[in-house]
């Protein structure tokens, strides 16, 4: 293939006494004219190749039908009102409605927010919302072009309109409302406008307090850690407004500190006192679930790798001492994914062999009942202390969401229907799911889900798509992804691997796939690929590898370590340069999982698997489609740019190496439906072309 020329320069770094060439360093500047020209040339070549694929029209029509199906989100009770999102299939972004009753919401409700009006091209999206304690104010976040940057805008739910109150340069934050109607948020003093194409390392965040109607410039600084920009904090207010819990974490580490600030509200003003530093050494994960007066319920993995719930008494916390933990809910064989305080109970989501199981518990830990709902992953869980009504949203590989209403008082669980707009709905095929296990290099069993259309037998090797992630304690379950639905509809086999580094089986499983043990993740993934071939589910020339973000790193590492392992590689928004990832935007936060290249002990570990640095010239690599977005300010597109350039130069086989670079989109947030349909159609048509899949509806 005649690839666009990519200039190489003589940039060389001396790292821990070793010379490391970086000839494509110039591609790290996303706004430079030369980079923009390179992106345009790559997209022209890619578009020419993808448009010529035999199955591209079929996948375009199918993916359009899938993502354009009318749908509704899971209802949420905000104060005395109910809200829900809807999309009639013609809208780029979901539209939000509000009503005073659930019945009124089912009949339509009134328009609350229409993100399609946030920008002309539909690339701005709603990134989250939080409602004030009195139910009047809705603080909602707007992301432009898929960026992690957001602005907080304010909607008066009683008056039914926005007010002139906007807070900017917000990232990775909720709006945590205080009893007096002010709220806390995380602000970053970054240079520039915060538009999403910046690549510079993010400075340390600040927890600030905003009072409605006042200038953002006058917002009060509550907490910052200027000595370490990787440290962030997430506040949570007790339901009675008396305590503010602060979860303090270094980057993405699951281990955190836990401070408690007393809150006193007098004459309409909330005062925040000095904190009790109950956990001031990050020895484990501590996540506040609920308060009961001065008692706090905490989900922790301290002395319990699969998680447990403990209670502590803030009034007996010794100054400079250690809080006494009283066990409420013991560790079990199933890892606790989350715990939510609802009504006067605890709602617990466990993962039993990577499948969700939901149970209700009294505050003493005793089980009240199991919650009988179906789905591969719990996507939404809306409930609060003192309210007996809970809404749950679960997804499966072919259905984005099924919503349920749980009545705690009566114990009933019913599917919520009638909220979707009227329209033509894509009919998902019946899917069969098997649970299988491969054996990794060190003897560890690696579970995976194998899914296929019910009428597709495994009597011969089939084109197979293998998805993996393996990092940051994130569980990979049988959840909905548009690509899953499209591949299964075409008759392909889908495999979802549960690799070490993920969150399916507790903190020990996560720890076994990070830092100096990261190679275990790649070994696990390759072991699943080998097992699929050995058991004749597929063959090397019918296997496609796919993953996003940390999963993009996974695919890049897999094909640079074993170029012959599969026919197709689909790394999406991947971390490909393991020697410079910490220098861009939020990259330093990942040191907790990856380690730092500035650490002389971690440097050789990172260099050994860094996809960019392990591309070897004169190698026949799989057909590779690298996907990224120009507004990805989480994993900056330079990772994908440099990896693409290196792969195109090195490729000696006949298989193409292409880059699909979307404009005005980010890591994953808020992609317009038309972009989702087009991107997924391209990805699946490319995989089908090079694995021999011919869609067979």
XYZ file of C-alpha atoms in Angstrom:
697
model
C 0.000 0.000 0.000
C 1.217 3.486 -0.853
C 1.019 5.257 2.518
C 1.302 9.021 2.952
C 4.855 10.039 3.739
C 5.519 10.710 7.419
C 8.536 12.838 8.194
C 11.092 11.364 10.582
C 13.473 13.550 12.547
C 16.476 12.826 14.726
C 14.842 13.319 18.136
C 16.505 11.068 20.685
C 16.006 10.953 24.453
C 18.520 9.645 26.939
C 16.481 7.760 29.520
C 18.201 6.059 32.420
C 21.369 5.751 30.389
C 19.618 4.375 27.299
C 19.173 6.206 23.996
C 15.561 6.088 22.786
C 14.658 7.480 19.362
C 11.377 9.344 18.915
C 11.327 10.332 15.225
C 7.612 11.218 15.198
C 7.700 13.577 18.186
C 6.357 16.379 15.978
C 3.016 14.578 15.744
C 2.451 15.368 19.420
C 1.335 18.895 18.507
C -2.273 18.333 17.372
C -2.808 21.901 16.178
C 0.371 22.258 14.112
C -0.281 22.707 10.363
C 1.969 19.764 9.540
C 0.041 17.495 11.920
C -3.274 18.641 10.507
C -2.060 17.959 6.985
C -0.883 14.482 8.044
C -4.286 13.746 9.585
C -6.058 14.843 6.402
C -3.870 12.593 4.239
C -4.368 9.607 6.526
C -8.134 10.092 6.548
C -8.227 10.368 2.753
C -6.417 7.054 2.343
C -8.517 5.374 5.018
C -11.771 6.631 3.570
C -10.832 5.327 0.105
C -10.051 1.873 1.510
C -13.060 1.604 3.813
C -15.587 2.795 1.253
C -14.467 0.011 -1.105
C -15.132 -2.791 1.402
C -17.746 -5.263 0.207
C -19.723 -5.395 3.459
C -19.529 -1.665 4.251
C -23.073 -0.896 2.925
C -24.567 -3.762 4.949
C -22.840 -2.650 8.142
C -23.751 0.979 7.487
C -27.442 0.120 7.186
C -27.360 -2.269 10.147
C -25.459 0.030 12.492
C -27.711 2.923 11.540
C -30.745 0.800 12.439
C -29.151 -0.241 15.728
C -28.077 3.153 17.007
C -31.081 4.967 15.551
C -33.641 2.806 17.342
C -35.914 4.916 19.558
C -34.907 4.557 23.186
C -35.320 5.889 26.691
C -32.960 6.006 29.647
C -33.598 4.899 33.216
C -35.896 7.274 35.136
C -34.390 9.231 38.000
C -36.185 10.848 40.905
C -34.800 14.339 41.537
C -36.404 15.914 44.558
C -40.146 15.509 44.062
C -39.831 15.224 40.280
C -38.844 12.565 37.755
C -36.499 12.935 34.785
C -35.655 10.664 31.871
C -33.710 10.854 28.612
C -35.213 9.953 25.237
C -34.126 9.724 21.639
C -36.562 9.220 18.775
C -33.759 7.988 16.511
C -33.328 11.193 14.538
C -31.477 13.145 17.223
C -27.685 13.233 17.586
C -27.957 13.551 21.384
C -30.574 12.283 23.836
C -33.182 14.796 25.001
C -34.201 15.107 28.671
C -37.737 15.431 30.026
C -39.148 16.148 33.492
C -42.525 15.525 35.125
C -44.123 15.634 38.564
C -45.169 11.967 38.452
C -43.930 8.826 36.753
C -47.259 8.500 34.961
C -46.940 12.010 33.576
C -43.410 11.215 32.457
C -44.656 8.137 30.593
C -47.133 10.296 28.717
C -44.399 12.700 27.655
C -43.594 15.157 30.401
C -42.151 18.554 29.592
C -38.862 19.351 27.923
C -36.042 19.857 30.398
C -32.821 19.969 28.342
C -32.109 19.469 24.661
C -28.350 18.920 24.161
C -28.895 19.081 20.396
C -29.139 22.853 20.855
C -25.790 23.076 22.662
C -23.896 23.204 19.333
C -24.734 23.422 15.639
C -23.092 20.119 14.701
C -24.464 18.028 17.591
C -21.022 17.296 19.068
C -21.718 18.973 22.425
C -23.309 16.696 24.986
C -24.698 16.436 28.488
C -21.900 15.058 30.686
C -23.847 14.740 33.950
C -26.209 16.494 36.354
C -26.757 16.981 40.083
C -29.815 18.353 41.879
C -29.698 20.652 44.902
C -30.880 19.407 48.287
C -34.098 21.442 48.073
C -34.882 20.149 44.576
C -34.832 23.593 42.968
C -31.517 23.724 41.110
C -30.244 21.368 38.440
C -26.510 21.792 37.860
C -25.776 20.177 34.510
C -22.455 19.730 32.748
C -21.813 20.362 29.069
C -18.905 18.823 27.158
C -17.911 20.211 23.760
C -16.560 17.877 21.088
C -16.256 14.942 23.457
C -13.666 16.671 25.655
C -13.262 15.817 29.336
C -13.473 19.562 29.969
C -16.956 20.648 30.918
C -18.844 23.720 32.050
C -21.512 23.642 34.759
C -24.716 25.407 33.874
C -27.709 26.005 36.118
C -31.383 25.261 35.480
C -34.178 26.442 37.761
C -36.508 23.416 37.995
C -39.288 25.461 39.587
C -39.228 28.247 36.992
C -38.404 25.888 34.106
C -35.493 27.800 32.575
C -31.729 28.303 32.787
C -30.253 31.127 34.812
C -27.147 33.145 34.012
C -24.693 31.160 36.122
C -21.884 29.209 34.426
C -18.751 27.637 35.916
C -15.959 26.667 33.489
C -12.745 24.590 33.411
C -14.297 21.681 35.258
C -13.027 18.095 34.914
C -13.778 14.737 36.520
C -16.271 16.330 38.864
C -19.785 16.269 40.204
C -21.566 19.307 41.580
C -21.856 18.421 45.266
C -24.631 20.557 46.721
C -24.436 21.866 50.299
C -27.515 22.594 52.452
C -27.330 26.351 51.807
C -27.583 25.977 48.021
C -23.891 26.381 47.201
C -22.002 23.541 45.533
C -18.504 22.065 45.375
C -16.715 21.211 42.135
C -13.222 20.358 40.838
C -11.501 23.149 38.936
C -8.190 22.993 37.088
C -6.033 26.116 36.653
C -4.917 25.108 33.164
C -3.692 27.581 30.610
C -5.844 28.148 27.543
C -9.559 27.879 27.027
C -10.005 24.216 27.912
C -11.369 23.240 24.491
C -10.134 19.656 24.362
C -7.261 19.679 21.876
C -4.617 20.661 24.429
C -1.945 18.055 25.097
C -0.064 19.674 28.004
C -0.016 17.891 31.358
C -2.944 18.847 33.560
C -2.065 20.808 36.715
C -3.392 19.758 40.098
C -7.097 20.171 40.681
C -8.780 22.309 43.312
C -12.022 21.650 45.165
C -13.877 24.946 45.054
C -17.188 26.211 46.377
C -19.553 28.146 44.146
C -22.462 30.226 45.396
C -25.319 30.676 42.948
C -25.382 34.157 41.472
C -21.792 35.022 42.385
C -18.778 35.290 40.085
C -16.695 32.163 39.584
C -13.601 34.289 40.204
C -14.809 34.745 43.787
C -15.305 31.032 44.459
C -13.818 29.784 47.711
C -10.918 27.309 47.627
C -11.655 24.410 49.962
C -8.916 21.901 49.210
C -5.857 21.424 46.991
C -2.563 19.530 47.056
C -0.077 21.762 45.199
C 2.838 19.529 46.174
C 1.429 16.664 44.076
C -0.704 17.468 40.990
C -1.775 13.828 40.686
C -3.892 14.065 43.852
C -7.593 14.738 43.450
C -10.575 14.756 45.774
C -14.237 13.740 45.459
C -16.725 15.046 48.036
C -19.946 13.410 49.234
C -22.487 15.103 51.529
C -24.417 13.114 54.119
C -28.161 12.949 53.499
C -28.797 14.980 56.665
C -26.300 17.654 55.618
C -24.139 17.301 58.760
C -21.003 15.719 57.305
C -18.960 16.134 54.152
C -16.855 13.095 53.248
C -13.799 13.751 51.093
C -12.292 10.856 49.126
C -8.678 11.793 48.370
C -6.884 9.736 45.752
C -3.620 9.783 43.812
C -4.512 9.553 40.142
C -6.590 6.485 39.364
C -5.400 4.511 42.385
C -8.139 2.527 44.101
C -6.465 3.240 47.443
C -7.524 6.529 48.990
C -7.544 8.719 52.046
C -10.838 9.565 53.712
C -11.489 12.817 55.558
C -14.723 14.033 57.153
C -15.626 17.711 57.487
C -18.382 18.752 59.915
C -20.995 20.976 58.265
C -23.070 23.423 60.309
C -25.904 25.340 58.666
C -27.164 28.389 60.510
C -29.344 31.227 59.258
C -29.228 29.741 55.771
C -25.429 29.576 55.577
C -23.385 26.364 55.639
C -20.041 26.443 57.413
C -17.450 23.739 56.765
C -15.235 22.932 59.731
C -11.803 21.340 60.033
C -11.610 17.740 58.834
C -11.303 14.556 60.826
C -8.598 12.660 58.952
C -10.044 9.227 59.635
C -7.960 7.492 56.945
C -4.832 9.470 56.143
C -2.710 6.735 54.599
C -3.913 5.131 51.327
C -3.690 1.520 52.475
C -6.922 0.373 50.792
C -10.027 1.643 49.061
C -12.612 3.406 51.249
C -15.876 4.604 49.699
C -18.625 6.160 51.812
C -22.019 4.574 51.282
C -24.234 6.390 53.788
C -24.413 8.126 57.142
C -26.593 7.281 60.119
C -26.119 10.234 62.425
C -22.436 10.126 63.342
C -22.033 6.570 62.084
C -20.658 6.041 58.591
C -21.049 2.974 56.375
C -18.037 2.398 54.146
C -17.356 -0.032 51.301
C -13.725 -1.151 51.576
C -11.315 -3.823 50.424
C -9.227 -3.506 53.583
C -8.499 -7.096 54.651
C -11.109 -8.193 52.098
C -9.932 -8.335 48.468
C -13.492 -8.874 47.178
C -14.897 -6.102 49.342
C -16.962 -5.726 52.496
C -19.018 -3.032 54.269
C -17.923 -1.639 57.623
C -19.283 0.982 60.025
C -17.332 3.549 62.009
C -18.311 6.123 64.642
C -17.015 9.623 63.973
C -17.597 10.739 67.570
C -15.149 8.148 68.890
C -12.393 8.787 66.378
C -9.204 9.407 68.378
C -7.121 12.427 67.436
C -4.250 11.055 65.373
C -5.456 7.503 65.949
C -7.186 4.800 63.975
C -10.926 4.462 63.652
C -12.506 1.217 64.849
C -14.185 -0.622 61.976
C -17.261 -2.712 62.749
C -18.038 -5.231 60.022
C -21.578 -4.975 58.674
C -21.392 -7.036 55.501
C -18.665 -9.654 55.227
C -16.600 -10.549 52.184
C -17.998 -13.341 50.005
C -16.881 -15.282 46.935
C -18.474 -12.616 44.707
C -16.715 -9.248 44.466
C -18.736 -6.224 45.546
C -18.898 -3.851 42.596
C -20.887 -1.117 44.338
C -23.094 -0.390 47.333
C -25.864 2.203 47.268
C -27.863 3.592 50.190
C -31.586 3.514 49.347
C -34.585 3.935 51.623
C -33.379 2.581 54.961
C -31.336 -0.176 53.341
C -28.150 -0.962 51.470
C -28.425 -2.147 47.869
C -25.414 -4.294 46.985
C -24.241 -5.227 43.480
C -21.879 -8.204 43.453
C -20.154 -9.848 40.522
C -20.593 -13.613 40.613
C -18.159 -14.915 37.988
C -18.485 -11.544 36.218
C -22.300 -11.566 36.276
C -24.232 -8.999 38.346
C -26.218 -10.129 41.381
C -28.202 -7.552 43.359
C -29.302 -7.968 46.961
C -31.039 -5.785 49.570
C -29.646 -5.557 53.079
C -30.765 -3.986 56.348
C -28.319 -1.637 58.057
C -27.168 -4.482 60.279
C -26.046 -6.358 57.153
C -28.763 -9.003 57.153
C -30.141 -9.828 53.722
C -33.686 -8.615 53.073
C -34.168 -10.031 49.575
C -32.566 -10.643 46.215
C -33.539 -8.301 43.374
C -34.646 -10.392 40.414
C -33.633 -8.453 37.304
C -31.921 -9.519 34.079
C -28.937 -8.004 32.333
C -25.210 -8.277 31.825
C -24.218 -5.064 33.608
C -25.878 -2.574 35.946
C -25.610 0.713 34.051
C -27.815 2.915 36.248
C -28.852 2.761 39.892
C -30.994 5.681 41.038
C -32.107 5.828 44.653
C -31.549 7.803 47.837
C -31.823 7.550 51.603
C -35.374 7.896 52.900
C -37.045 7.126 49.554
C -38.514 3.657 48.966
C -38.472 3.977 45.173
C -35.386 2.758 43.266
C -34.752 2.650 39.520
C -32.247 0.257 37.980
C -30.992 0.124 34.403
C -29.287 -2.996 33.049
C -27.868 -3.671 29.617
C -27.061 -6.762 27.568
C -24.856 -7.187 24.501
C -27.709 -6.428 22.095
C -29.928 -4.155 24.198
C -28.666 -0.815 25.534
C -30.979 -0.627 28.532
C -33.806 -2.333 30.353
C -35.169 -0.272 33.252
C -36.788 -1.584 36.422
C -38.642 0.037 39.303
C -38.006 -1.451 42.741
C -40.528 -0.732 45.507
C -38.649 -1.244 48.768
C -41.782 -1.067 50.907
C -43.752 -3.628 48.934
C -40.811 -5.595 47.618
C -42.010 -5.616 44.002
C -39.730 -5.271 40.973
C -41.294 -4.329 37.654
C -39.894 -3.454 34.247
C -40.499 0.172 33.339
C -42.105 0.404 29.904
C -43.816 3.030 27.805
C -41.121 5.708 28.082
C -39.617 5.126 24.629
C -40.660 7.305 21.685
C -42.674 5.605 18.977
C -40.628 4.442 16.001
C -39.094 1.531 14.173
C -37.023 -0.524 16.625
C -34.162 -2.739 15.507
C -34.905 -6.370 16.279
C -31.969 -7.959 18.062
C -31.145 -11.591 17.269
C -31.358 -14.273 19.914
C -27.905 -14.750 21.414
C -26.355 -17.776 23.108
C -23.703 -17.193 25.797
C -21.106 -19.743 26.910
C -18.623 -19.394 29.764
C -15.153 -20.737 29.019
C -11.630 -20.556 30.429
C -8.145 -20.383 28.977
C -4.862 -21.000 30.794
C -2.351 -18.160 30.839
C 1.416 -18.515 30.641
C 1.827 -18.770 34.442
C -1.026 -21.276 34.841
C -3.721 -18.777 35.853
C -7.216 -19.549 34.553
C -8.594 -16.696 32.457
C -12.395 -16.715 32.073
C -14.134 -15.391 29.020
C -17.635 -15.083 27.589
C -18.261 -16.593 24.160
C -21.363 -15.262 22.430
C -22.975 -16.100 19.108
C -26.263 -15.808 17.318
C -28.488 -18.734 18.266
C -28.622 -20.006 14.675
C -24.822 -19.875 14.241
C -23.384 -23.261 15.257
C -19.800 -23.793 16.369
C -19.369 -26.727 14.002
C -16.487 -25.043 12.190
C -14.104 -22.119 12.842
C -15.917 -18.784 12.596
C -14.826 -15.147 12.210
C -14.369 -14.024 15.810
C -14.002 -10.632 17.509
C -12.018 -10.749 20.772
C -12.550 -7.794 23.134
C -10.293 -7.103 26.116
C -9.359 -4.359 28.574
C -7.537 -5.601 31.685
C -6.787 -2.528 33.765
C -7.741 0.089 36.332
C -10.007 -2.296 38.254
C -12.621 -2.009 35.476
C -14.807 -5.117 35.069
C -15.608 -6.286 31.542
C -19.102 -7.741 31.554
C -21.699 -8.700 28.947
C -22.838 -5.122 28.539
C -24.108 -3.353 25.455
C -21.745 -1.921 22.891
C -23.017 -1.086 19.387
C -20.126 -3.028 17.835
C -21.121 -6.145 19.783
C -24.660 -5.989 18.451
C -23.555 -5.400 14.852
C -20.961 -8.186 14.832
C -23.380 -10.717 16.314
C -26.102 -9.653 13.882
C -23.703 -10.330 10.996
C -23.138 -13.884 12.209
C -19.748 -13.370 13.838
C -18.628 -14.867 17.148
C -17.970 -12.402 19.989
C -15.574 -13.050 22.892
C -15.291 -10.840 25.993
C -12.218 -11.690 28.062
C -11.906 -11.195 31.848
C -8.219 -10.375 32.099
C -6.125 -9.684 35.145
C -5.927 -5.987 35.910
C -9.720 -5.744 35.688
C -12.283 -5.524 38.473
C -14.228 -8.743 37.962
C -12.733 -10.663 40.890
C -11.538 -8.155 43.465
C -8.429 -6.159 44.287
C -5.989 -9.093 44.086
C -7.089 -9.745 40.473
C -6.534 -6.077 39.720
C -3.113 -6.017 41.402
C -2.016 -9.077 39.408
C -2.245 -7.028 36.205
C -0.603 -3.725 37.023
C 2.835 -2.180 37.489
C 5.592 -4.796 37.064
C 2.873 -7.443 36.560
C 1.279 -5.731 33.535
C 2.652 -8.403 31.190
C 0.176 -10.812 32.806
C -2.628 -8.905 31.069
C -1.089 -9.403 27.635
C -0.335 -13.051 28.412
C -3.961 -13.561 29.466
C -5.290 -11.987 26.262
C -2.975 -14.012 24.062
C -3.920 -17.161 25.981
C -7.610 -16.566 25.212
C -6.725 -16.028 21.532
C -4.749 -19.286 21.502
C -7.554 -21.152 23.260
C -10.062 -19.995 20.654
C -7.809 -21.389 17.936
C -6.990 -24.609 19.798
C -10.687 -25.334 20.398
C -11.518 -24.534 16.746
C -13.833 -21.673 17.558
C -11.769 -19.746 15.031
C -8.434 -19.697 13.198
C -5.644 -17.135 13.115
C -6.862 -15.758 9.804
C -10.415 -15.394 11.134
C -9.579 -13.682 14.428
C -9.860 -9.933 15.110
C -8.532 -8.207 18.250
C -10.369 -5.168 19.622
C -10.030 -2.906 22.645
C -10.265 0.745 23.610
C -8.102 3.049 25.747
C -6.171 0.697 28.044
C -7.662 -1.972 25.766
C -6.088 -0.181 22.791
C -2.743 -0.562 24.556
C -3.620 -4.240 25.014
C -4.176 -4.757 21.275
C -1.021 -2.826 20.416
C 1.061 -4.903 22.827
C -0.489 -8.151 21.592
C 0.372 -7.598 17.921
C 3.860 -6.252 18.586
C 4.617 -9.269 20.783
C 2.855 -11.803 18.563
C 2.365 -10.331 15.052
C 0.906 -13.615 13.782
C -1.663 -14.019 16.559
C -4.610 -12.654 14.556
C -5.685 -11.391 11.161
C -7.017 -8.044 12.355
C -6.112 -5.481 15.032
C -8.538 -2.719 16.041
C -6.851 -0.555 18.694
C -9.113 2.343 19.640
C -7.923 5.494 21.493
C -5.024 3.441 22.845
C -2.103 4.335 25.110
C 0.767 3.479 22.746
C 3.765 5.466 24.016
C 4.527 4.119 27.479
C 7.580 6.365 27.894
C 5.715 9.676 27.508
C 2.098 8.966 28.510
C 2.578 10.807 31.824
C 3.488 14.066 30.082
C 0.076 14.636 28.468
C -3.186 15.924 29.987
C -4.309 13.461 32.688
C -1.694 10.803 31.866
C 0.192 11.158 35.154
C -2.901 9.800 36.903
C -2.254 6.380 35.365
C 1.056 5.887 37.140
C -0.844 3.923 39.816
C -1.581 1.232 37.210
C 1.330 1.573 34.792
C 4.143 2.865 36.960
C 6.273 5.846 35.962
C 8.847 5.827 33.146
C 10.858 8.191 35.332
C 11.285 5.367 37.854
C 14.481 3.497 36.891
C 12.927 0.201 38.028
C 9.729 0.653 35.981
C 11.415 2.067 32.875
C 12.599 -1.318 31.497
C 9.197 -2.847 32.272
C 7.376 -0.143 30.300
C 9.878 -0.184 27.448
C 9.512 -3.953 27.115
C 5.818 -3.727 26.186
C 5.316 -0.164 24.934
C 3.598 -0.740 21.557
C 5.295 2.222 19.872
C 8.756 1.094 20.903
C 8.264 -2.535 19.951
C 7.214 -2.077 16.326
C 9.879 -3.906 14.309
C 10.691 -3.043 10.707
C 10.497 -5.910 8.251
C 7.555 -7.534 10.064
C 4.243 -8.695 8.624
C 1.594 -7.241 10.928
C -2.169 -7.926 10.905
C -4.557 -5.693 9.029
C -4.731 -2.772 11.469
C -7.261 0.012 11.825
C -6.208 2.559 14.455
C -9.076 4.703 15.743
C -8.841 8.007 17.616
C -10.473 11.434 17.906
C -8.896 14.859 17.596
C -10.568 16.057 20.831
C -9.447 13.096 22.902
C -7.894 14.907 25.861
C -7.735 11.783 27.990
C -5.548 9.600 25.742
C -4.205 12.253 23.398
C -4.312 11.314 19.691
C -0.503 11.556 19.449
C -0.379 8.004 20.819
C -2.337 6.731 17.814
C -0.613 9.059 15.339
C 2.901 7.921 16.236
C 1.924 4.252 16.393
C 0.285 4.452 12.960
C 3.357 6.086 11.439
C 5.657 3.444 12.922
C 3.424 0.566 11.811
C 3.072 1.861 8.259
C 6.835 2.170 7.924
C 7.461 -1.303 9.380
C 4.751 -3.263 7.567
C 6.078 -5.750 5.024
C 2.933 -7.828 4.674
C 0.071 -7.148 2.303
C -2.395 -6.208 5.058
C -3.207 -2.491 5.338
C -2.359 -0.277 8.312
C -4.862 2.575 8.445
C -5.816 5.370 10.839
C -9.397 6.570 11.232
C -9.243 9.965 12.932
C -12.618 11.433 13.847
C -12.977 15.192 14.217
C -14.803 16.932 17.063
C -14.976 13.768 19.138
C -13.067 12.712 22.214
C -12.288 9.586 24.170
C -15.878 8.320 24.115
C -18.064 10.949 25.732
C -21.158 12.181 23.933
C -20.485 10.976 20.393
C -23.314 11.966 18.041
C -25.367 8.991 16.855
C -24.352 9.506 13.237
C -20.694 9.305 14.242
C -21.282 6.161 16.319
C -23.028 4.481 13.386
C -20.381 5.456 10.826
C -17.387 4.631 13.026
C -18.763 1.244 14.058
C -19.724 0.365 10.485
C -16.174 1.118 9.341
C -14.628 -0.910 12.165
C -16.818 -3.969 11.614
C -16.577 -3.884 7.814
C -12.783 -3.762 8.109
C -12.803 -6.700 10.526
C -15.207 -8.636 8.310
C -13.123 -8.051 5.196
C -9.975 -9.475 6.738
C -11.560 -12.367 8.663
C -13.806 -13.588 5.846
C -17.093 -12.720 7.551
C -19.931 -12.313 5.097
C -22.983 -10.912 6.896
C -25.734 -13.519 6.958
C -28.904 -12.030 8.422
